[in-house]
Coordinates of C-alpha atoms and ligand atoms in Angstrom, one line a residue:
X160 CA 107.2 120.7 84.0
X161 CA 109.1 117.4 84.8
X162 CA 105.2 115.7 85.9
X163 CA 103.8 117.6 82.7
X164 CA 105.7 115.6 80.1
X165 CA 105.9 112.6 81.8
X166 CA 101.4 112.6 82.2
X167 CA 102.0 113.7 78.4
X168 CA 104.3 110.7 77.6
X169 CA 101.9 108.5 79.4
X170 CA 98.5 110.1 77.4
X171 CA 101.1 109.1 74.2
X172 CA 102.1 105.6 75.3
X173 CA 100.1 104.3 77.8
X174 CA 99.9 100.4 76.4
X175 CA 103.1 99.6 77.7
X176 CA 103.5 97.1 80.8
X177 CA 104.9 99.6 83.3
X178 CA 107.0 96.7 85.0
X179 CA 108.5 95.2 81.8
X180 CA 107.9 97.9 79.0
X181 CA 106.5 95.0 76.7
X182 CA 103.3 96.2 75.2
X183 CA 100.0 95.2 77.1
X184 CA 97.7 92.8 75.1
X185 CA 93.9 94.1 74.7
X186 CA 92.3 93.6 78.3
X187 CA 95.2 94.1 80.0
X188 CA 95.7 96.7 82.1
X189 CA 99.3 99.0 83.3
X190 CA 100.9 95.1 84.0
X191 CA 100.7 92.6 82.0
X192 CA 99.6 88.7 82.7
X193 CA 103.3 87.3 82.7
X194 CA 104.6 90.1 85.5
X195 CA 101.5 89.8 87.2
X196 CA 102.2 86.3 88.1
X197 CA 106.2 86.5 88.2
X198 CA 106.3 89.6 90.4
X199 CA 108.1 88.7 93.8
X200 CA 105.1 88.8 96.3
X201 CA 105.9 88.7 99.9
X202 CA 102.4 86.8 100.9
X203 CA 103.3 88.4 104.3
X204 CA 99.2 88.9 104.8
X205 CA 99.5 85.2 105.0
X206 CA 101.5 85.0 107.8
X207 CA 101.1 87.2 111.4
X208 CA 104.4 87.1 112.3
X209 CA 106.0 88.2 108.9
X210 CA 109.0 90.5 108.7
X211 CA 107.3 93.4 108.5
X212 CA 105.1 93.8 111.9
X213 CA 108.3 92.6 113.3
X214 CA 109.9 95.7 112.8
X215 CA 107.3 97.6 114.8
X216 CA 107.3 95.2 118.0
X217 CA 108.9 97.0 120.9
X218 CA 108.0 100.2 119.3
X219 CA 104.0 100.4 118.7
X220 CA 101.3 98.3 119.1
X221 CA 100.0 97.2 115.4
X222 CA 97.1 94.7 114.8
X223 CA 99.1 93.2 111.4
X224 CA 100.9 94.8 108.9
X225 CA 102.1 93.8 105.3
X226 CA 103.9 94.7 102.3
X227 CA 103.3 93.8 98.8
X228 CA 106.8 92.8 96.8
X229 CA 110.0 92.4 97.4
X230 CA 112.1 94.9 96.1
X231 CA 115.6 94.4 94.2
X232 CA 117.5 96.9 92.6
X233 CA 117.4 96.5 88.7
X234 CA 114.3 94.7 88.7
X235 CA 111.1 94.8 87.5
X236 CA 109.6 96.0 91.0
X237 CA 112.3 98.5 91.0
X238 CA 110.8 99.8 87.4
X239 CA 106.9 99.5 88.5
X240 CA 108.3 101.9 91.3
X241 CA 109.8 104.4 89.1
X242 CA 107.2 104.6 86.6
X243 CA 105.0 105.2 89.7
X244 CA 107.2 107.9 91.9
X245 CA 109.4 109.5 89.6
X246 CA 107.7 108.9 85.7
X247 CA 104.0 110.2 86.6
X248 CA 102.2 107.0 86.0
X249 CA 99.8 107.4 88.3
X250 CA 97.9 104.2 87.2
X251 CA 100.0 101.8 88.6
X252 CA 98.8 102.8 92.2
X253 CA 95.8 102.3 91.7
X254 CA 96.4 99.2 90.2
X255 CA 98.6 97.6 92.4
X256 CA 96.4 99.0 95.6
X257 CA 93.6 96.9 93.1
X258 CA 96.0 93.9 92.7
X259 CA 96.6 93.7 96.4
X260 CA 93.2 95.0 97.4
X261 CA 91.7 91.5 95.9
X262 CA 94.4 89.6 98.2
X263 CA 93.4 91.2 101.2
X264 CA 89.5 91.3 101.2
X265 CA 90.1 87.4 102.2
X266 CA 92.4 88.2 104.8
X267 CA 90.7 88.6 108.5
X268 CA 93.0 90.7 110.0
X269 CA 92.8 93.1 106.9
X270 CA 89.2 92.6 105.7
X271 CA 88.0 93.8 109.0
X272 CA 89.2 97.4 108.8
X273 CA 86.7 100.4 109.2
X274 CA 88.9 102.4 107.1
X275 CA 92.3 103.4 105.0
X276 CA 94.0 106.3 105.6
X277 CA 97.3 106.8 103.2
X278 CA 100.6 108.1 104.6
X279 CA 100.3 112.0 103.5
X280 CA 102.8 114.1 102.0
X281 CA 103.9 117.5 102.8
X282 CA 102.4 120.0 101.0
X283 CA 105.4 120.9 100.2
X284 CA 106.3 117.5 98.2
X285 CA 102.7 117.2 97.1
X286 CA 102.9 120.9 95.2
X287 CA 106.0 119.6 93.4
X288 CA 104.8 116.4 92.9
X289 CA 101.4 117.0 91.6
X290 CA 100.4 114.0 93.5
X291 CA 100.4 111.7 96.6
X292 CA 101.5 108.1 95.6
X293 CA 100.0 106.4 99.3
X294 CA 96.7 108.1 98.0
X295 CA 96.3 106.0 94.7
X296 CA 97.4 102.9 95.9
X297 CA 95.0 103.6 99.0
X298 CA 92.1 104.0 96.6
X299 CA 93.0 101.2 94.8
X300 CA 92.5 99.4 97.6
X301 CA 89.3 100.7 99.1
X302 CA 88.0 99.8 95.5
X303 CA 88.7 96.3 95.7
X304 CA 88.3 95.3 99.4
X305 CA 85.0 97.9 99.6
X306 CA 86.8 99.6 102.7
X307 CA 86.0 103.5 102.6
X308 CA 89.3 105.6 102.1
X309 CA 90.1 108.7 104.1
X310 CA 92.1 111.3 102.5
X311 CA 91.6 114.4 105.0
X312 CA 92.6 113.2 108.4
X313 CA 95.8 112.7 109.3
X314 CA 98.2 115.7 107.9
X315 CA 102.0 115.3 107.4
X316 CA 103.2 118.7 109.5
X317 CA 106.8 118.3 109.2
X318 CA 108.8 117.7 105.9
X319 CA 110.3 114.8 106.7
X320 CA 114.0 114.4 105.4
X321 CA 114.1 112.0 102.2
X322 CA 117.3 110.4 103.4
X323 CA 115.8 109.6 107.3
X324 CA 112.7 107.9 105.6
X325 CA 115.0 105.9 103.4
X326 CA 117.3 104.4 106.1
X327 CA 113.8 103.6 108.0
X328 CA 112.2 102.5 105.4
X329 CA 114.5 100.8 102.7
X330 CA 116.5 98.5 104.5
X331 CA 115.9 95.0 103.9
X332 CA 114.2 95.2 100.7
X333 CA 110.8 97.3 102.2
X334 CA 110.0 100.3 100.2
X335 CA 107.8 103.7 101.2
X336 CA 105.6 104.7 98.5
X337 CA 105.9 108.4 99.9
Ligands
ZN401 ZN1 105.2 93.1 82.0

């Protein structure tokens, strides 16, 4: 019911910015100009040492890895976040996967993928959901860096506690999408 109003709330008022709520100018699209340029991006893509493969070294051998924004509580990536888990905009995946998509396609570590497989939810989480968050943001970037996108593959078996994924995930200002 929750996902059912908030889709309807969306269909109803969907020309807002989803990071600041001001309303999108005619071309614009989910974020406007201004937050697309003042968001907090990491450029961790740039750099192959960033803080985010570092976390994995000593644990599993990864090529590169990246992340998109810092997050901050009571910001505007906090809000893009929430519009995008909890609110049922299911646009601002795919545009932020477009957004970061455009960034990547120039990267060689990134660009040279065969394909992009999103972090699947339990079907559990995805009945109550409606959706899979990793999915849209995977799509939108397989749209912009031409990379095929593989939904089917890999299956979440076990429904991961939310609280384990947060202490793994959250600390330091890095945020799951699942
Ligand atoms: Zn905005």
């Amino acid at each position: 019911m929750a996902n059912l109003l908030n889709d309807l709330f969306w269909i109803i008022f969907p020309r807002l910015c989803a990071a600041c709520g001001n309303a999108l100018s005619t071309g614009e699209k989910v974020i406007c100009t201004p937050c697309r340029y003042q968001l907090p991006a990491t450029h961790a893509h740039a750099n192959a040492n960033n803080p985010v493969i570092k976390r994995f070294w000593g644990k599993t051998p990864v090529n590169a890895a990246t992340s998109l924004l810092f997050y901050s509580k009571n910001s505007k990536v906090q809000q893009l976040i929430y519009n995008f888990k909890y609110y049922g905009y299911k646009e601002v995946g795919l545009e932020m996967g477009k957004m970061y998509g455009s960034q990547l396609k120039d990267t060689p570590s990134f660009m040279s993928a065969d394909l992009i497989i999103p972090v699947p939810l339990h079907k559990n989480k995805r009945r109550l959901r409606g959706y899979n968050q990793s999915e849209l943001f995977a799509e939108g970037l397989s749209v912009a860096m031409n990379i095929p996108c593989d939904f089917n593959s890999l299956v979440r078996s076990v429904a991961t506690n939310t609280q384990t994924r947060k202490r793994r995930y959250n600390r330091g200002g890095l945020v799951s999408v699942d």
